[in-house]
Amino acid sequence: MHRDKYSAGAVKFSFWFSEFRKVVALLGSGKTIEEIRVLAERDNIFSAASQMRSKQIFSTVSTRIRSLPQGFCGAFDKLGLEYQRITALIAIMLTDALFYEFMNEVYREKLIVGDMVLTDANVRVFFLNKQRESEKVAGWTDETLNRLGKTYKVYLTEAGLIDRDIGDRKIKKPLIDGQMSTLLTDNNMSHILKVLTGTR
């Protein structure tokens, strides 16, 4: 992960899990990425509010899917819903350097020390630290950082890693089964496994 690739683009994105599943299923049925793009624009397969939004969803979701090693998409249908959601979160970590660092430096550390509550202060401190490290992040407005923090919490909620309570959020440690662990280790993604399991 390189700091020059930090982006605040996530403020425009969502977890888009149903859209993620739909694209994986279409790929599994033999459709190409280009054919799915046409379906998104012509048939509005994502039920988006506008064609521009449909294009944005397709671009984001297809980028996330292409970031995953082939084995993940091949095994996706065999994974339970919980692991499918975690797979979607892994794809976000692979395509968003700043979110990966949030997961590694905040979520993982919380699991390691047994502090199972994510607070708004934790999120603010993370961004303050990044502002000290990166001129790019230092140039972002407070509004942008607040929106990013909300987006990250939505990602974690949709992935089932925090609850939906307002304010402080209880962290849920995912149960990573042997299949998911093997997929990660066999594809040189032990760093992601450490984030999800809270290990050094």
mmCIF file of C-alpha atoms in Angstrom:
data_model
loop_
_atom_site.group_PDB
_atom_site.id
_atom_site.type_symbol
_atom_site.label_atom_id
_atom_site.label_comp_id
_atom_site.label_asym_id
_atom_site.label_seq_id
_atom_site.Cartn_x
_atom_site.Cartn_y
_atom_site.Cartn_z
ATOM 1 C CA MET A 1 0.000 0.000 0.000
ATOM 2 C CA HIS A 2 1.387 3.385 -1.027
ATOM 3 C CA ARG A 3 0.413 6.664 0.560
ATOM 4 C CA ASP A 4 0.323 8.437 -2.812
ATOM 5 C CA LYS A 5 -2.662 6.232 -3.632
ATOM 6 C CA TYR A 6 -4.802 7.516 -0.760
ATOM 7 C CA SER A 7 -8.227 8.482 -2.028
ATOM 8 C CA ALA A 8 -11.370 10.012 -0.561
ATOM 9 C CA GLY A 9 -13.448 8.549 -3.380
ATOM 10 C CA ALA A 10 -15.156 6.180 -0.943
ATOM 11 C CA VAL A 11 -17.425 9.045 0.160
ATOM 12 C CA LYS A 12 -19.359 8.381 -3.076
ATOM 13 C CA PHE A 13 -19.439 4.603 -2.682
ATOM 14 C CA SER A 14 -21.410 2.044 -0.713
ATOM 15 C CA PHE A 15 -20.806 -1.562 0.261
ATOM 16 C CA TRP A 16 -22.949 -2.654 -2.700
ATOM 17 C CA PHE A 17 -23.120 -6.285 -1.608
ATOM 18 C CA SER A 18 -26.140 -7.356 -3.694
ATOM 19 C CA GLU A 19 -24.533 -5.737 -6.736
ATOM 20 C CA PHE A 20 -21.258 -7.535 -5.944
ATOM 21 C CA ARG A 21 -23.057 -10.883 -5.750
ATOM 22 C CA LYS A 22 -24.900 -10.187 -8.991
ATOM 23 C CA VAL A 23 -21.714 -9.464 -10.941
ATOM 24 C CA VAL A 24 -19.949 -12.536 -9.505
ATOM 25 C CA ALA A 25 -22.973 -14.666 -10.466
ATOM 26 C CA LEU A 26 -23.045 -13.263 -14.008
ATOM 27 C CA LEU A 27 -19.324 -13.915 -14.391
ATOM 28 C CA GLY A 28 -19.895 -17.451 -13.141
ATOM 29 C CA SER A 29 -22.628 -17.936 -15.759
ATOM 30 C CA GLY A 30 -20.157 -17.090 -18.502
ATOM 31 C CA LYS A 31 -20.780 -13.385 -19.019
ATOM 32 C CA THR A 32 -17.763 -11.145 -19.625
ATOM 33 C CA ILE A 33 -17.105 -7.902 -17.787
ATOM 34 C CA GLU A 34 -17.932 -6.010 -20.978
ATOM 35 C CA GLU A 35 -21.255 -7.831 -21.363
ATOM 36 C CA ILE A 36 -22.135 -7.033 -17.755
ATOM 37 C CA ARG A 37 -21.266 -3.380 -18.340
ATOM 38 C CA VAL A 38 -23.734 -3.300 -21.231
ATOM 39 C CA LEU A 39 -26.411 -4.937 -19.067
ATOM 40 C CA ALA A 40 -25.824 -2.360 -16.345
ATOM 41 C CA GLU A 41 -26.202 0.541 -18.756
ATOM 42 C CA ARG A 42 -28.969 -0.872 -20.971
ATOM 43 C CA ASP A 43 -31.080 -2.885 -18.518
ATOM 44 C CA ASN A 44 -30.257 -1.153 -15.230
ATOM 45 C CA ILE A 45 -29.567 -4.504 -13.540
ATOM 46 C CA PHE A 46 -28.561 -2.679 -10.337
ATOM 47 C CA SER A 47 -31.870 -0.737 -10.136
ATOM 48 C CA ALA A 48 -29.839 2.460 -9.923
ATOM 49 C CA ALA A 49 -31.491 5.886 -9.746
ATOM 50 C CA SER A 50 -29.726 7.050 -12.896
ATOM 51 C CA GLN A 51 -27.512 5.718 -15.665
ATOM 52 C CA MET A 52 -24.591 7.667 -14.198
ATOM 53 C CA ARG A 53 -25.096 5.929 -10.859
ATOM 54 C CA SER A 54 -25.347 2.560 -12.599
ATOM 55 C CA LYS A 55 -22.039 3.201 -14.349
ATOM 56 C CA GLN A 56 -20.433 4.175 -11.035
ATOM 57 C CA ILE A 57 -21.707 1.043 -9.299
ATOM 58 C CA PHE A 58 -20.504 -1.176 -12.144
ATOM 59 C CA SER A 59 -17.085 0.485 -12.298
ATOM 60 C CA THR A 60 -16.551 0.222 -8.538
ATOM 61 C CA VAL A 61 -17.898 -3.302 -8.083
ATOM 62 C CA SER A 62 -16.084 -4.711 -11.126
ATOM 63 C CA THR A 63 -12.805 -3.151 -9.933
ATOM 64 C CA ARG A 64 -13.302 -4.754 -6.524
ATOM 65 C CA ILE A 65 -14.024 -8.167 -8.055
ATOM 66 C CA ARG A 66 -11.036 -8.013 -10.395
ATOM 67 C CA SER A 67 -8.778 -7.290 -7.401
ATOM 68 C CA LEU A 68 -9.571 -10.721 -5.957
ATOM 69 C CA PRO A 69 -7.551 -13.807 -6.889
ATOM 70 C CA GLN A 70 -9.496 -16.160 -9.171
ATOM 71 C CA GLY A 71 -10.044 -18.665 -6.390
ATOM 72 C CA PHE A 72 -12.328 -16.295 -4.499
ATOM 73 C CA CYS A 73 -14.821 -15.878 -7.317
ATOM 74 C CA GLY A 74 -14.723 -19.589 -8.062
ATOM 75 C CA ALA A 75 -15.511 -20.430 -4.436
ATOM 76 C CA PHE A 76 -17.954 -17.564 -3.845
ATOM 77 C CA ASP A 77 -21.175 -19.552 -4.361
ATOM 78 C CA LYS A 78 -19.949 -22.230 -1.961
ATOM 79 C CA LEU A 79 -19.299 -19.711 0.811
ATOM 80 C CA GLY A 80 -21.990 -18.935 3.361
ATOM 81 C CA LEU A 81 -23.566 -15.473 3.368
ATOM 82 C CA GLU A 82 -21.294 -14.335 6.222
ATOM 83 C CA TYR A 83 -18.186 -15.240 4.243
ATOM 84 C CA GLN A 84 -19.555 -13.717 1.058
ATOM 85 C CA ARG A 85 -19.913 -10.421 2.896
ATOM 86 C CA ILE A 86 -16.364 -10.729 4.229
ATOM 87 C CA THR A 87 -15.163 -11.441 0.680
ATOM 88 C CA ALA A 88 -16.788 -8.194 -0.465
ATOM 89 C CA LEU A 89 -15.015 -6.374 2.385
ATOM 90 C CA ILE A 90 -11.680 -7.961 1.437
ATOM 91 C CA ALA A 91 -12.159 -6.653 -2.102
ATOM 92 C CA ILE A 92 -12.622 -3.146 -0.716
ATOM 93 C CA MET A 93 -9.435 -3.479 1.334
ATOM 94 C CA LEU A 94 -7.578 -4.550 -1.806
ATOM 95 C CA THR A 95 -8.763 -1.537 -3.798
ATOM 96 C CA ASP A 96 -8.693 1.213 -1.158
ATOM 97 C CA ALA A 97 -5.305 1.738 0.515
ATOM 98 C CA LEU A 98 -6.635 4.077 3.199
ATOM 99 C CA PHE A 99 -9.451 1.740 4.197
ATOM 100 C CA TYR A 100 -6.995 -1.166 4.382
ATOM 101 C CA GLU A 101 -4.839 0.872 6.762
ATOM 102 C CA PHE A 102 -7.906 1.722 8.843
ATOM 103 C CA MET A 103 -8.683 -1.979 9.138
ATOM 104 C CA ASN A 104 -5.077 -2.825 9.938
ATOM 105 C CA GLU A 105 -4.368 -0.011 12.384
ATOM 106 C CA VAL A 106 -7.749 0.338 14.093
ATOM 107 C CA TYR A 107 -9.889 -2.783 13.685
ATOM 108 C CA ARG A 108 -7.022 -5.290 13.943
ATOM 109 C CA GLU A 109 -5.444 -3.537 16.903
ATOM 110 C CA LYS A 110 -8.806 -3.520 18.668
ATOM 111 C CA LEU A 111 -9.052 -7.287 18.251
ATOM 112 C CA ILE A 112 -5.477 -7.791 19.445
ATOM 113 C CA VAL A 113 -5.943 -5.870 22.707
ATOM 114 C CA GLY A 114 -9.514 -7.081 23.268
ATOM 115 C CA ASP A 115 -11.082 -3.624 23.102
ATOM 116 C CA MET A 116 -14.283 -4.589 21.318
ATOM 117 C CA VAL A 117 -15.812 -1.139 20.917
ATOM 118 C CA LEU A 118 -15.268 1.183 17.959
ATOM 119 C CA THR A 119 -15.771 4.817 18.924
ATOM 120 C CA ASP A 120 -16.014 7.981 16.854
ATOM 121 C CA ALA A 121 -12.847 9.100 18.639
ATOM 122 C CA ASN A 122 -10.991 6.045 17.278
ATOM 123 C CA VAL A 123 -11.955 7.084 13.755
ATOM 124 C CA ARG A 124 -10.944 10.718 14.323
ATOM 125 C CA VAL A 125 -7.544 9.723 15.746
ATOM 126 C CA PHE A 126 -6.900 7.497 12.744
ATOM 127 C CA PHE A 127 -7.506 10.376 10.333
ATOM 128 C CA LEU A 128 -5.459 12.795 12.450
ATOM 129 C CA ASN A 129 -2.532 10.393 12.256
ATOM 130 C CA LYS A 130 -2.934 10.081 8.496
ATOM 131 C CA GLN A 131 -3.010 13.862 8.154
ATOM 132 C CA ARG A 132 0.372 13.995 9.884
ATOM 133 C CA GLU A 133 1.748 11.341 7.527
ATOM 134 C CA SER A 134 0.241 12.473 4.244
ATOM 135 C CA GLU A 135 0.016 15.934 2.694
ATOM 136 C CA LYS A 136 -2.824 14.672 0.543
ATOM 137 C CA VAL A 137 -4.941 13.622 3.527
ATOM 138 C CA ALA A 138 -3.967 16.820 5.357
ATOM 139 C CA GLY A 139 -5.609 18.769 2.540
ATOM 140 C CA TRP A 140 -8.997 17.113 2.959
ATOM 141 C CA THR A 141 -11.774 19.040 4.710
ATOM 142 C CA ASP A 142 -13.322 17.984 8.011
ATOM 143 C CA GLU A 143 -16.532 17.269 6.103
ATOM 144 C CA THR A 144 -14.711 14.851 3.797
ATOM 145 C CA LEU A 145 -13.083 13.069 6.739
ATOM 146 C CA ASN A 146 -16.419 12.813 8.558
ATOM 147 C CA ARG A 147 -18.059 11.334 5.457
ATOM 148 C CA LEU A 148 -15.184 8.869 5.029
ATOM 149 C CA GLY A 149 -15.539 7.783 8.646
ATOM 150 C CA LYS A 150 -19.266 7.185 8.140
ATOM 151 C CA THR A 151 -18.544 5.201 4.967
ATOM 152 C CA TYR A 152 -16.030 2.998 6.780
ATOM 153 C CA LYS A 153 -18.559 2.289 9.523
ATOM 154 C CA VAL A 154 -21.170 1.371 6.913
ATOM 155 C CA TYR A 155 -18.688 -1.038 5.314
ATOM 156 C CA LEU A 156 -18.053 -2.717 8.667
ATOM 157 C CA THR A 157 -21.742 -2.849 9.527
ATOM 158 C CA GLU A 158 -22.712 -4.346 6.171
ATOM 159 C CA ALA A 159 -19.893 -6.884 6.471
ATOM 160 C CA GLY A 160 -21.194 -7.898 9.901
ATOM 161 C CA LEU A 161 -18.070 -6.760 11.778
ATOM 162 C CA ILE A 162 -19.763 -4.116 13.930
ATOM 163 C CA ASP A 163 -23.317 -3.766 15.175
ATOM 164 C CA ARG A 164 -25.794 -1.112 14.097
ATOM 165 C CA ASP A 165 -26.102 0.795 17.368
ATOM 166 C CA ILE A 166 -25.815 4.577 17.205
ATOM 167 C CA GLY A 167 -22.643 6.055 18.701
ATOM 168 C CA ASP A 168 -20.071 3.566 19.940
ATOM 169 C CA ARG A 169 -20.267 0.312 18.012
ATOM 170 C CA LYS A 170 -19.575 -3.175 19.327
ATOM 171 C CA ILE A 171 -16.932 -4.984 17.266
ATOM 172 C CA LYS A 172 -17.680 -8.515 16.138
ATOM 173 C CA LYS A 173 -14.733 -10.776 15.403
ATOM 174 C CA PRO A 174 -15.514 -12.867 12.321
ATOM 175 C CA LEU A 175 -15.200 -16.625 12.470
ATOM 176 C CA ILE A 176 -12.756 -17.394 9.674
ATOM 177 C CA ASP A 177 -13.203 -21.012 8.658
ATOM 178 C CA GLY A 178 -10.626 -23.274 7.069
ATOM 179 C CA GLN A 179 -11.770 -22.595 3.516
ATOM 180 C CA MET A 180 -11.491 -18.829 3.873
ATOM 181 C CA SER A 181 -8.170 -19.110 5.706
ATOM 182 C CA THR A 182 -6.795 -21.360 2.969
ATOM 183 C CA LEU A 183 -8.008 -19.010 0.224
ATOM 184 C CA LEU A 184 -6.174 -16.136 1.888
ATOM 185 C CA THR A 185 -2.923 -17.930 2.671
ATOM 186 C CA ASP A 186 -2.733 -19.689 -0.702
ATOM 187 C CA ASN A 187 -3.090 -16.329 -2.476
ATOM 188 C CA ASN A 188 -0.379 -14.478 -0.500
ATOM 189 C CA MET A 189 -2.966 -12.545 1.513
ATOM 190 C CA SER A 190 -1.859 -13.461 5.025
ATOM 191 C CA HIS A 191 -1.841 -9.728 5.841
ATOM 192 C CA ILE A 192 -5.611 -9.679 5.257
ATOM 193 C CA LEU A 193 -6.043 -12.809 7.390
ATOM 194 C CA LYS A 194 -4.161 -11.093 10.233
ATOM 195 C CA VAL A 195 -6.480 -8.086 10.009
ATOM 196 C CA LEU A 196 -9.615 -10.239 10.207
ATOM 197 C CA THR A 197 -8.333 -12.496 12.988
ATOM 198 C CA GLY A 198 -6.561 -9.847 15.039
ATOM 199 C CA THR A 199 -3.134 -11.476 15.042
ATOM 200 C CA ARG A 200 0.393 -10.041 14.952
#
